Coordinates of C-alpha atoms in Angstrom, one line a residue:
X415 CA 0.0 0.0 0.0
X416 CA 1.2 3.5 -0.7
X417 CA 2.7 5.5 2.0
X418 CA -0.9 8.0 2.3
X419 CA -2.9 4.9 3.0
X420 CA -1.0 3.6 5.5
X421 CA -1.2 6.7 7.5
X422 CA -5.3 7.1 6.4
X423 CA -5.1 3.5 8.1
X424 CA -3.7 4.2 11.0
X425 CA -5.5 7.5 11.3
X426 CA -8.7 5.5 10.8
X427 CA -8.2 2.7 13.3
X428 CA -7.2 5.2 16.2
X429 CA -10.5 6.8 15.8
X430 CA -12.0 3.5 15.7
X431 CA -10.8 2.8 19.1
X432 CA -11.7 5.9 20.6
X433 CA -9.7 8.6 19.8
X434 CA -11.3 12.4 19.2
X435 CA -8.1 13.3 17.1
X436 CA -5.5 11.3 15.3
X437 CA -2.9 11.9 13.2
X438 CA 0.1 9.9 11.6
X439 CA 3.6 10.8 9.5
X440 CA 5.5 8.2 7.1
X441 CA 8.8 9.3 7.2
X442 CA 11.5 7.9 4.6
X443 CA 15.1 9.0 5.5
X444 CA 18.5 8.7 3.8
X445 CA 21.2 9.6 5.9
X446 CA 25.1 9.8 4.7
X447 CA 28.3 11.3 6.4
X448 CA 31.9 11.0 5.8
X449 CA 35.0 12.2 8.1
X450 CA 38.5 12.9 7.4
X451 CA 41.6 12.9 9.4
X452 CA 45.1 14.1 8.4
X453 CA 44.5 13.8 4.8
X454 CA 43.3 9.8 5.2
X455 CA 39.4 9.0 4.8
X456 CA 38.2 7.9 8.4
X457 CA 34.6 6.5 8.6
X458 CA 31.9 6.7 5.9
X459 CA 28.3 6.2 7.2
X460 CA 25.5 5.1 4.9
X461 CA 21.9 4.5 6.6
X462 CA 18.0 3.8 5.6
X463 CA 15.1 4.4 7.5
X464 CA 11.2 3.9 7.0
X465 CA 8.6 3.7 9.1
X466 CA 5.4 5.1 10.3
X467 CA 4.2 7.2 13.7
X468 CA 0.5 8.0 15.1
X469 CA -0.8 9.7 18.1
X470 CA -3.9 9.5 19.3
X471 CA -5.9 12.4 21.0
X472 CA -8.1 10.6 24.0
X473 CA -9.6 12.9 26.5
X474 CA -6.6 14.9 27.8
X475 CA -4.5 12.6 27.0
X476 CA -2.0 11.7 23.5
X477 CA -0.9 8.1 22.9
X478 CA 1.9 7.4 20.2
X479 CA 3.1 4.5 18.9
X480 CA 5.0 3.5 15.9
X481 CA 6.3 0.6 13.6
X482 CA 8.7 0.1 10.8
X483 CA 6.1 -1.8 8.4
X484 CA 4.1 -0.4 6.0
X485 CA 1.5 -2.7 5.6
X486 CA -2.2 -2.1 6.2
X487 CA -2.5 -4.5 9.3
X488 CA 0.4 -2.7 11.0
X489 CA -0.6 0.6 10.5
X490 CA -4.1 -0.2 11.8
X491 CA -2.6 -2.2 14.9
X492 CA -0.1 0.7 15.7
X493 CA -3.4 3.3 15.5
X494 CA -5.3 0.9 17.7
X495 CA -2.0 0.8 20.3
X496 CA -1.9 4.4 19.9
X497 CA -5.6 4.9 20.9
X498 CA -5.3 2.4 23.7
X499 CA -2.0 4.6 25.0
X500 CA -4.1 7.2 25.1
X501 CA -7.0 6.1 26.9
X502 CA -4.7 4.5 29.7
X503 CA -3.5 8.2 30.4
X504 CA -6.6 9.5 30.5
X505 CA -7.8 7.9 33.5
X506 CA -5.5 10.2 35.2
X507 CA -7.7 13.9 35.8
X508 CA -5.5 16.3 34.2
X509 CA -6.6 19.7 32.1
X510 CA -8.6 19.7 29.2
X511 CA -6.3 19.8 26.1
X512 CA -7.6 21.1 22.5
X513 CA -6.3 22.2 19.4
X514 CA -5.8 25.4 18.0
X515 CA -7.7 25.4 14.7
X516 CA -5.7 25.1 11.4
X517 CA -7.0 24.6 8.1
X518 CA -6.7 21.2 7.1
X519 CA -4.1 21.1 4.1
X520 CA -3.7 18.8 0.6
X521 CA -0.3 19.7 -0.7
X522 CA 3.0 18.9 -1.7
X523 CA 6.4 20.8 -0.6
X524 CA 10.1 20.3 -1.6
X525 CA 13.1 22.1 -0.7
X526 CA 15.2 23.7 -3.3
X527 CA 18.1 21.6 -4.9
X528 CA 20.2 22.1 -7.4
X529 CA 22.8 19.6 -7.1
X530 CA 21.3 16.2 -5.5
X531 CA 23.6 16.0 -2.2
X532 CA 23.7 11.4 -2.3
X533 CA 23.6 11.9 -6.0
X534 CA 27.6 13.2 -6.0
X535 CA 30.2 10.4 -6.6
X536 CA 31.5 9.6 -3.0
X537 CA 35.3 9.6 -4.4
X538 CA 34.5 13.4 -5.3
X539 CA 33.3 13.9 -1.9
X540 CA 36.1 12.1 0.1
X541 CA 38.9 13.9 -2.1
X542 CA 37.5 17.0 -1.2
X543 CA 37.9 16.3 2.3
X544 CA 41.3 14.4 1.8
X545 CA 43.0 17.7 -0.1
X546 CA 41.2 19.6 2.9
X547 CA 42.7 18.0 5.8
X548 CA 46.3 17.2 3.7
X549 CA 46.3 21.0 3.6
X550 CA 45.8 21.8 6.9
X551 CA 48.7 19.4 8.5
X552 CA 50.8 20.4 5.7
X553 CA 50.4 24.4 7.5
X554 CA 51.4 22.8 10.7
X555 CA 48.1 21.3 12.1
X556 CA 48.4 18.2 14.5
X557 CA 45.2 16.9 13.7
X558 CA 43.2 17.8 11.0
X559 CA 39.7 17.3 10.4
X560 CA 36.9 17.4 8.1
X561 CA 33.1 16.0 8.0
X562 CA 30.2 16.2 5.7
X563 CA 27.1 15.2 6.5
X564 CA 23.5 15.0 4.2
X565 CA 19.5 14.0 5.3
X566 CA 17.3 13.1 2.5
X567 CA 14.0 12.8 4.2
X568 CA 10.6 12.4 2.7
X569 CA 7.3 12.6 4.7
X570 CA 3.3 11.7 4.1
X571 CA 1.3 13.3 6.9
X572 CA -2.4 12.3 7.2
X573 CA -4.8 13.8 10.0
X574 CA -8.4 12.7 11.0
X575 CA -9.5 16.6 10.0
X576 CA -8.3 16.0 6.6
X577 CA -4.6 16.8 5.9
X578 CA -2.8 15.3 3.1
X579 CA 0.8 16.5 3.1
X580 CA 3.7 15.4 1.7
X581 CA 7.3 16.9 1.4
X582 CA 10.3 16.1 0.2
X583 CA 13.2 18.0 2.4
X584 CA 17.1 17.8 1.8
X585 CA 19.9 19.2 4.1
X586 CA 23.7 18.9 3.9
X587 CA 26.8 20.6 4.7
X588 CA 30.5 20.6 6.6
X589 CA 33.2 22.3 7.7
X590 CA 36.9 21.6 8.5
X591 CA 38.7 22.2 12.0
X592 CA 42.2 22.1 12.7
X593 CA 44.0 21.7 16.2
X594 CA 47.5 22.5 17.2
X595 CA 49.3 21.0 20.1
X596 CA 51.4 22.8 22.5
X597 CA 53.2 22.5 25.5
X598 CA 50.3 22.5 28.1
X599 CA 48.1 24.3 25.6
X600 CA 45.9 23.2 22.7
X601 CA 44.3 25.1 20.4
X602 CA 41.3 24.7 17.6
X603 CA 40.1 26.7 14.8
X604 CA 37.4 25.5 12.9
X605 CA 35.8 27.0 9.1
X606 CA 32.9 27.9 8.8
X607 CA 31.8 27.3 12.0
X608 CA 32.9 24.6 14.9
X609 CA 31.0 22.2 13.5
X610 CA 30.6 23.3 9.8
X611 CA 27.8 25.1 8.0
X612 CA 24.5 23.4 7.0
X613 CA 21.1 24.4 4.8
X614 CA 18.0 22.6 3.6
X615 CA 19.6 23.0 0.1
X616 CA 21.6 21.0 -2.4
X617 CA 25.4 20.0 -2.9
X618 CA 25.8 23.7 -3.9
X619 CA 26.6 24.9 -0.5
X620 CA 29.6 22.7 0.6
X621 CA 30.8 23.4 -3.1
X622 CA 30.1 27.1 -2.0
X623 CA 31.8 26.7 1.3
X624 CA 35.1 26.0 -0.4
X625 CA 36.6 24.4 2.1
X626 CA 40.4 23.8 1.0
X627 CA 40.9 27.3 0.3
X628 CA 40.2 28.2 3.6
X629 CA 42.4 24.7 5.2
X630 CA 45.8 26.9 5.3
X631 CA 44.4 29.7 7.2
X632 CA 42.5 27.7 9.8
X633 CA 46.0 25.1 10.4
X634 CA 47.9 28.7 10.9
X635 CA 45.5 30.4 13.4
X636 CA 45.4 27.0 15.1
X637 CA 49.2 27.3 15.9
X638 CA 48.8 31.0 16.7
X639 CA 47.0 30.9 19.0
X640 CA 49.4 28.8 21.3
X641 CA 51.9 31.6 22.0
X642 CA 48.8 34.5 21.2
X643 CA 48.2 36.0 24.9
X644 CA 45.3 34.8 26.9
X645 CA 42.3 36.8 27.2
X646 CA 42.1 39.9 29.7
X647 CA 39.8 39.4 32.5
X648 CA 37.3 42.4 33.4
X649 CA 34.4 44.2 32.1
X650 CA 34.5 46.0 28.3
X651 CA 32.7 45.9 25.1
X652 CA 32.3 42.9 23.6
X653 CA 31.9 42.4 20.1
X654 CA 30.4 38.9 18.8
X655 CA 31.1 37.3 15.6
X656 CA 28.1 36.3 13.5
X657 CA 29.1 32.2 14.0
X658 CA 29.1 32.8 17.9
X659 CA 25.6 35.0 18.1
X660 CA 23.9 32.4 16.6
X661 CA 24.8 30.2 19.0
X662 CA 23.8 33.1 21.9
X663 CA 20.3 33.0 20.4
X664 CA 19.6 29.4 20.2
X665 CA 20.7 28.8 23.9
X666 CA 19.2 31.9 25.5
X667 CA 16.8 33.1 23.1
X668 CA 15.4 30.0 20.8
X669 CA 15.1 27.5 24.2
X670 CA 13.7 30.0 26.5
X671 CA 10.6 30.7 24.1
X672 CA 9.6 27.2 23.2
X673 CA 6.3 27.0 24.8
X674 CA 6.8 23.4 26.5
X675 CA 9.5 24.6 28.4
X676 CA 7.6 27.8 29.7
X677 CA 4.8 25.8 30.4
X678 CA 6.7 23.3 32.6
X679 CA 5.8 20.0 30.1
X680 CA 9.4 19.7 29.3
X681 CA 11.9 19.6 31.8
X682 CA 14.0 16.3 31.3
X683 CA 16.7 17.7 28.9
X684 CA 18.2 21.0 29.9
X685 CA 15.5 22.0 31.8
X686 CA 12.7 24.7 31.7
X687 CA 12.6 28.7 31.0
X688 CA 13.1 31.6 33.0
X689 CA 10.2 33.6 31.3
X690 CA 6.5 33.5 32.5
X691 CA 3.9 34.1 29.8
X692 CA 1.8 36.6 32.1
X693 CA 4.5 39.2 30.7
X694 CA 4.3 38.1 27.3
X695 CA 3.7 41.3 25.0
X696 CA 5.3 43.6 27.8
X697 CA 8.4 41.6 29.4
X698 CA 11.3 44.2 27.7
X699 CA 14.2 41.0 26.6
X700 CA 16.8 43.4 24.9
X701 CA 17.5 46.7 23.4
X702 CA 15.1 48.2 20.3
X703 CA 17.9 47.0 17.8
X704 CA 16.7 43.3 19.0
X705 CA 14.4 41.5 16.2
X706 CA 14.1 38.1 16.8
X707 CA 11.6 36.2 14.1
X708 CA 10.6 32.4 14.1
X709 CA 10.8 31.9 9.9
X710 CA 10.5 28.3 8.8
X711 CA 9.7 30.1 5.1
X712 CA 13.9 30.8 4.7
X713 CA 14.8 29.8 1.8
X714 CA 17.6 27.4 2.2
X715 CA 18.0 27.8 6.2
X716 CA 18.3 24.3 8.2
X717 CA 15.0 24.9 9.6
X718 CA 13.1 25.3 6.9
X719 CA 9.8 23.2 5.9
X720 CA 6.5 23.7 4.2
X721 CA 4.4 22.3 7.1
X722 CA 5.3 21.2 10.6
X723 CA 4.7 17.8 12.0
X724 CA 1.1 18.7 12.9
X725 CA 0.2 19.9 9.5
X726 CA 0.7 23.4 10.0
X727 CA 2.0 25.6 7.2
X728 CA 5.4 27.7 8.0
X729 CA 4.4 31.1 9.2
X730 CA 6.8 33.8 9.9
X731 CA 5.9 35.3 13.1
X732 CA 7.8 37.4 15.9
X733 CA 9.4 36.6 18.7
X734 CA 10.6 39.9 20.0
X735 CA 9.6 42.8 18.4
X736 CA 12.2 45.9 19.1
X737 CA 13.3 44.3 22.2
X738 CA 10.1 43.6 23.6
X739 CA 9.2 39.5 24.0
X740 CA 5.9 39.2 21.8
X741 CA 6.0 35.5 20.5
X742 CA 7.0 31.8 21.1
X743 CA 8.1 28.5 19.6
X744 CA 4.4 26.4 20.3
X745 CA 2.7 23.2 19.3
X746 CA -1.1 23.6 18.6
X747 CA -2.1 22.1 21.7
X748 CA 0.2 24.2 23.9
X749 CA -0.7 27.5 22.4
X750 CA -4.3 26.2 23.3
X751 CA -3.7 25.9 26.8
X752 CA -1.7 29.4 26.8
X753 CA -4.8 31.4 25.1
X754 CA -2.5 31.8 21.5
X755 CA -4.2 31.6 18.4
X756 CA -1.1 29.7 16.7
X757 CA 1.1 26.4 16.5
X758 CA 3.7 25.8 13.8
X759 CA 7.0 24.7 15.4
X760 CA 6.6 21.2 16.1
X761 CA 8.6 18.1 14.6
X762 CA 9.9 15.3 15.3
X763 CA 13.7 13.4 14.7
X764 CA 12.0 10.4 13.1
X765 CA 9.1 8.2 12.4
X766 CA 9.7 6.5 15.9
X767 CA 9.5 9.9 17.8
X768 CA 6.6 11.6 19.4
X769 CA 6.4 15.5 17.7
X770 CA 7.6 18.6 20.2
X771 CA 8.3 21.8 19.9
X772 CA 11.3 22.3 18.4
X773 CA 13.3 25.5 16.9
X774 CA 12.6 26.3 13.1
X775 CA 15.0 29.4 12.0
X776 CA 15.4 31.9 15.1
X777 CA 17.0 34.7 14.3
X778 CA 17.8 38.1 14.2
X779 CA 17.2 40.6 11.6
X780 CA 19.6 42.8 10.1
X781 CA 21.0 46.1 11.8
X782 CA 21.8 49.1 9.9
X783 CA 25.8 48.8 10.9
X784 CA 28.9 46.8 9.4
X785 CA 31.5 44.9 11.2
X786 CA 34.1 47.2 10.6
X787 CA 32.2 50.0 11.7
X788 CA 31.2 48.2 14.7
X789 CA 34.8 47.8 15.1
X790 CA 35.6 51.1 14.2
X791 CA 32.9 52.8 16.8
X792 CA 34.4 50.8 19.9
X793 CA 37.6 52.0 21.8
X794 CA 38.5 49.6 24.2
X795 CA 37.0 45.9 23.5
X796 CA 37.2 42.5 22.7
X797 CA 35.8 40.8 19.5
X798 CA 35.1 36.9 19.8
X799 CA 34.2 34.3 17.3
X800 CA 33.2 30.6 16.9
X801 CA 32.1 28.6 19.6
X802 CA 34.1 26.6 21.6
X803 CA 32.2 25.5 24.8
X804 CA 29.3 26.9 26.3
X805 CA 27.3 26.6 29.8
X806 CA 24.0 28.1 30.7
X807 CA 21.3 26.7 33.5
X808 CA 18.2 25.2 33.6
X809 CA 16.5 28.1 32.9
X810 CA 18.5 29.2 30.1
X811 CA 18.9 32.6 31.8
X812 CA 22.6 32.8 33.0
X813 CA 25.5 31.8 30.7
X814 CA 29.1 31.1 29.8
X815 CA 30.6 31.1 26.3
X816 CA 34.0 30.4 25.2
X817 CA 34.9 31.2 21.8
X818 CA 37.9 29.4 19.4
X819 CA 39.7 33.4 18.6
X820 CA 39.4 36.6 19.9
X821 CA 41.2 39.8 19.2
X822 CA 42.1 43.0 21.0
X823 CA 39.9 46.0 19.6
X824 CA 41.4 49.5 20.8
X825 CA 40.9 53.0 19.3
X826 CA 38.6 52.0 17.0
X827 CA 41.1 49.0 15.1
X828 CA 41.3 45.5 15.6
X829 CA 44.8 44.0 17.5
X830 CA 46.3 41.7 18.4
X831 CA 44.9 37.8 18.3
X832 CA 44.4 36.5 21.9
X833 CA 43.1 32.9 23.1
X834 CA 40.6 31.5 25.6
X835 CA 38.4 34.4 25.2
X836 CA 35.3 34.3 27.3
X837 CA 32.1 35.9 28.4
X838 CA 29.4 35.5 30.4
X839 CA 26.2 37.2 31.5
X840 CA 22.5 36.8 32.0
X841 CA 19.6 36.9 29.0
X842 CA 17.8 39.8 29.3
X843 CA 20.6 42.1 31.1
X844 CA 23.1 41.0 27.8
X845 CA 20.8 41.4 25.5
X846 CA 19.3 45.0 26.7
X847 CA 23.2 45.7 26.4
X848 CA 23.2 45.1 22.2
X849 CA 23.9 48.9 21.0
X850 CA 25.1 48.2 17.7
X851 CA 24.0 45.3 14.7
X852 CA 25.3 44.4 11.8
X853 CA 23.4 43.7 8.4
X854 CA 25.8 41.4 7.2
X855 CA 23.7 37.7 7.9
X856 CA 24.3 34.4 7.7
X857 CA 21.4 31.9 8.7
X858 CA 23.7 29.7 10.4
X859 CA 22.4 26.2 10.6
X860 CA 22.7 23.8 13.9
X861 CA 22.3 20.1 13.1
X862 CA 22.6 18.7 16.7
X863 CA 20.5 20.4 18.9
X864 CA 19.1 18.1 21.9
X865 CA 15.7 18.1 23.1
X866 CA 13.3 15.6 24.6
X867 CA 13.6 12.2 26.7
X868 CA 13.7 9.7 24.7
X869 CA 16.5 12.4 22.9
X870 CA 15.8 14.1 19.8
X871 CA 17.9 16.1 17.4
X872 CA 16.4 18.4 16.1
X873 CA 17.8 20.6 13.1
X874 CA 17.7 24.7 13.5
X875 CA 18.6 28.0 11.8
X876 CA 20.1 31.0 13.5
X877 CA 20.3 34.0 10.9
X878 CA 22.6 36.3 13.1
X879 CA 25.1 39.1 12.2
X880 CA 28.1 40.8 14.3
X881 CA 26.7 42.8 16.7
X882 CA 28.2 45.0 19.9
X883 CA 27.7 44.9 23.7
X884 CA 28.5 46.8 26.4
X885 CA 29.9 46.4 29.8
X886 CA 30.1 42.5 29.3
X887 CA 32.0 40.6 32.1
X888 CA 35.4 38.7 29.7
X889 CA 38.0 36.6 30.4
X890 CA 38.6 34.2 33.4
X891 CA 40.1 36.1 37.0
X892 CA 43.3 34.1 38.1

């Protein structure tokens, strides 16, 4: 049977048993990686996945189960199951739970793609990263790495209020890192990012990312930064790389506004959020120069879809609006219970995962400045780029970032390279601190971000430019 009947089937037999709401995804994934080490091919992966995933609406109450098989008897036994899984939680009281409305949908969506990502000859993709890593310990890296990585996923959603969706979404990308060892010290740099660059897009943009002319560069900085001097401890201006702001949204911005966490429901994997919805549309999160949109509708940005798991279609919507928190990350039955009018952000990892609300592209929109007039605006400060390590609590409120390279910025130039830089702060006092933003973005795209219990990965975009802060606490005291 085709992929839409065995959801209809499974949509049908939850009903059957009892459900008041059921819906079910097919999910077909290709998944392909490859890593290099020191000019040498190290691992190729090569994996295949199918199978199908309903939940069932009883009551208060969702059930979920899923099953690798296809067939019409499985997909009505896994409906039933889900139905049953359902019902048994129902018998504990709990709030009523509806949906917010969304017109039911028949439609087809596929992600731009010009060059077919599995469709490349493997030996042109491990060359690439052979010459990329051969380069970089030629220029004096100890090791040197480089990864790929590409999802071909295809998906048939059905739902009892009459969706028929089905999209066909492709992601890839990479990057290239190089570390140097010295004596007590080692050092990384990585291009473009720590753990490479990736899009819902085609071949084209590791072929754009041009990774071996960058491998020289990246092995010298590496070894630079051995003997560069460590990073001054005290409170300046701190200027932040595009790479490394993404990474500041998703962890204080992008977390803290997904509606599960605020509303308590998810708490097993790096906790809840520090903001209460009773100040939602007042609560001021940053300075007027901060924009923050949720925008599944990028073109080419890692989170990017035509509908969400639940069959709703991708909406551009704020999160903060000129500083002021105005939006959130919700599923259609959380915005329910919160009074919204709106869903939209929930997916799931795979066809053997419940749906949750996950990130889509959170970022931040373009400010009227440059880089180099950032730069050339600050007297005494720091500038910091690409994530090394970072730390922030349970309620994704207070924080520590280390960054790869930073450099001395003084009378309005940049100076001298220094290593270990740091910062650290809290949400809304660091962000209320942004005074200057660049228009030069990049939707950045995270492929590993953790969520959920059994884990999910979920796959985001951060569109994020250099931008300035003031008075920001730097460096490590001895």
């Amino acid at each position: 049977m085709s992929e839409f009947d065995a959801a209809t089937a499974a949509v049908q037999a939850a009903l059957d048993a009892g459900a008041r709401y059921a819906d079910a995804r097919v999910m077909h994934r290709r998944y392909e990686s490859m890593s290099a080490r020191n000019g040498e091919i190290e691992e190729l992966t090569q994996d295949e996945s199918v199978g199908l995933g309903v939940r069932a609406l009883v009551g208060s109450s969702w059930g979920f189960h899923a099953v690798p098989d296809l067939t019409d008897a499985a997909a009505r036994d896994a409906g039933r199951r889900a139905a049953r899984i359902a019902a048994a939680s129902a018998r504990v009281p709990g709030p009523s739970v509806d949906l917010v409305p969304v017109e039911a949908a028949t439609a087809s969506w596929a992600s731009a793609c010009e060059v077919d990502p599995l469709g490349v000859p493997l030996s042109d993709k491990g060359d690439l990263l052979v010459d990329a890593t051969a380069t970089m310990a030629a220029h004096g890296a100890d090791i040197a790495e480089g990864l790929y990585q590409i999802w071909d996923t295809a998906k048939w959603f059905v739902s009892s209020e009459g969706h028929r969706v089905d999209q066909r979404i492709r992601e890839c990308g990479g990057g290239i890192s190089a570390t140097s060892i010295g004596d007590g010290e080692t050092q990384r740099r990585s291009y473009p990012s720590y753990r490479g660059q990736y899009g819902t897009t085609g071949w084209e943009l590791v072929t754009s990312l041009d990774l071996s002319a960058h491998a020289a560069q990246v092995a010298e900085e590496s070894r630079a930064l051995l003997t560069a001097p460590l990073c001054p401890a005290g409170e300046t201006d701190l200027i932040l790389g595009g790479e490394q702001l993404a990474l500041q949204i998703h962890e204080s911005v992008g977390h803290a506004i997904e509606l599960d966490r605020i509303l308590g429901w998810e708490a097993a994997f790096a906790g809840t959020s520090w903001l209460d919805l009773a100040q939602l549309g007042t609560l001021r999160y940053g300075s007027e120069l901060m924009n923050v949109t949720i925008d599944p509708a990028i073109p080419g940005a890692l989170g990017s879809f035509g509908f969400d798991d639940e069959g709703s279609p991708a909406v551009k919507r704020d999160a903060v609006r000129e500083g002021r928190w105005v939006g959130v990350l919700a599923g259609r039955d959380s915005a329910a219970v919160a009074g919204l009018d709106y869903g939209g952000s929930v997916r799931a990892d795979g066809w053997a995962r419940l749906p949750m609300v996950r990130m889509t592209n959170v970022g931040l929109e373009p400010g009227p400045h440059t880089l180099e007039e950032i730069i050339a605006a600050t007297d005494d400060g720091v500038l910091m780029d690409l994530n090394r390590s970072w730390s922030i609590d349970d309620k994704r409120l207070n924080f520590q970032f280390g960054c790869e390279i930073g450099w001395e910025v003084k009378k309005g130039r940049r100076g001298r390279m220094l290593r270990n830089p740091t910062y650290t702060g809290i949400g809304p006092l660091f962000w209320r601190s942004m005074d200057m933003l660049s228009s030069e973005t990049v939707a950045w795209g995270t492929p590993n971000c953790g969520k959920g219990q059994p884990g999910q990965t979920g796959h985001t975009g951060h569109p994020a430019a250099p931008a300035r802060f003031r008075n920001v606490r730097v460096g490590v005291r001895a």
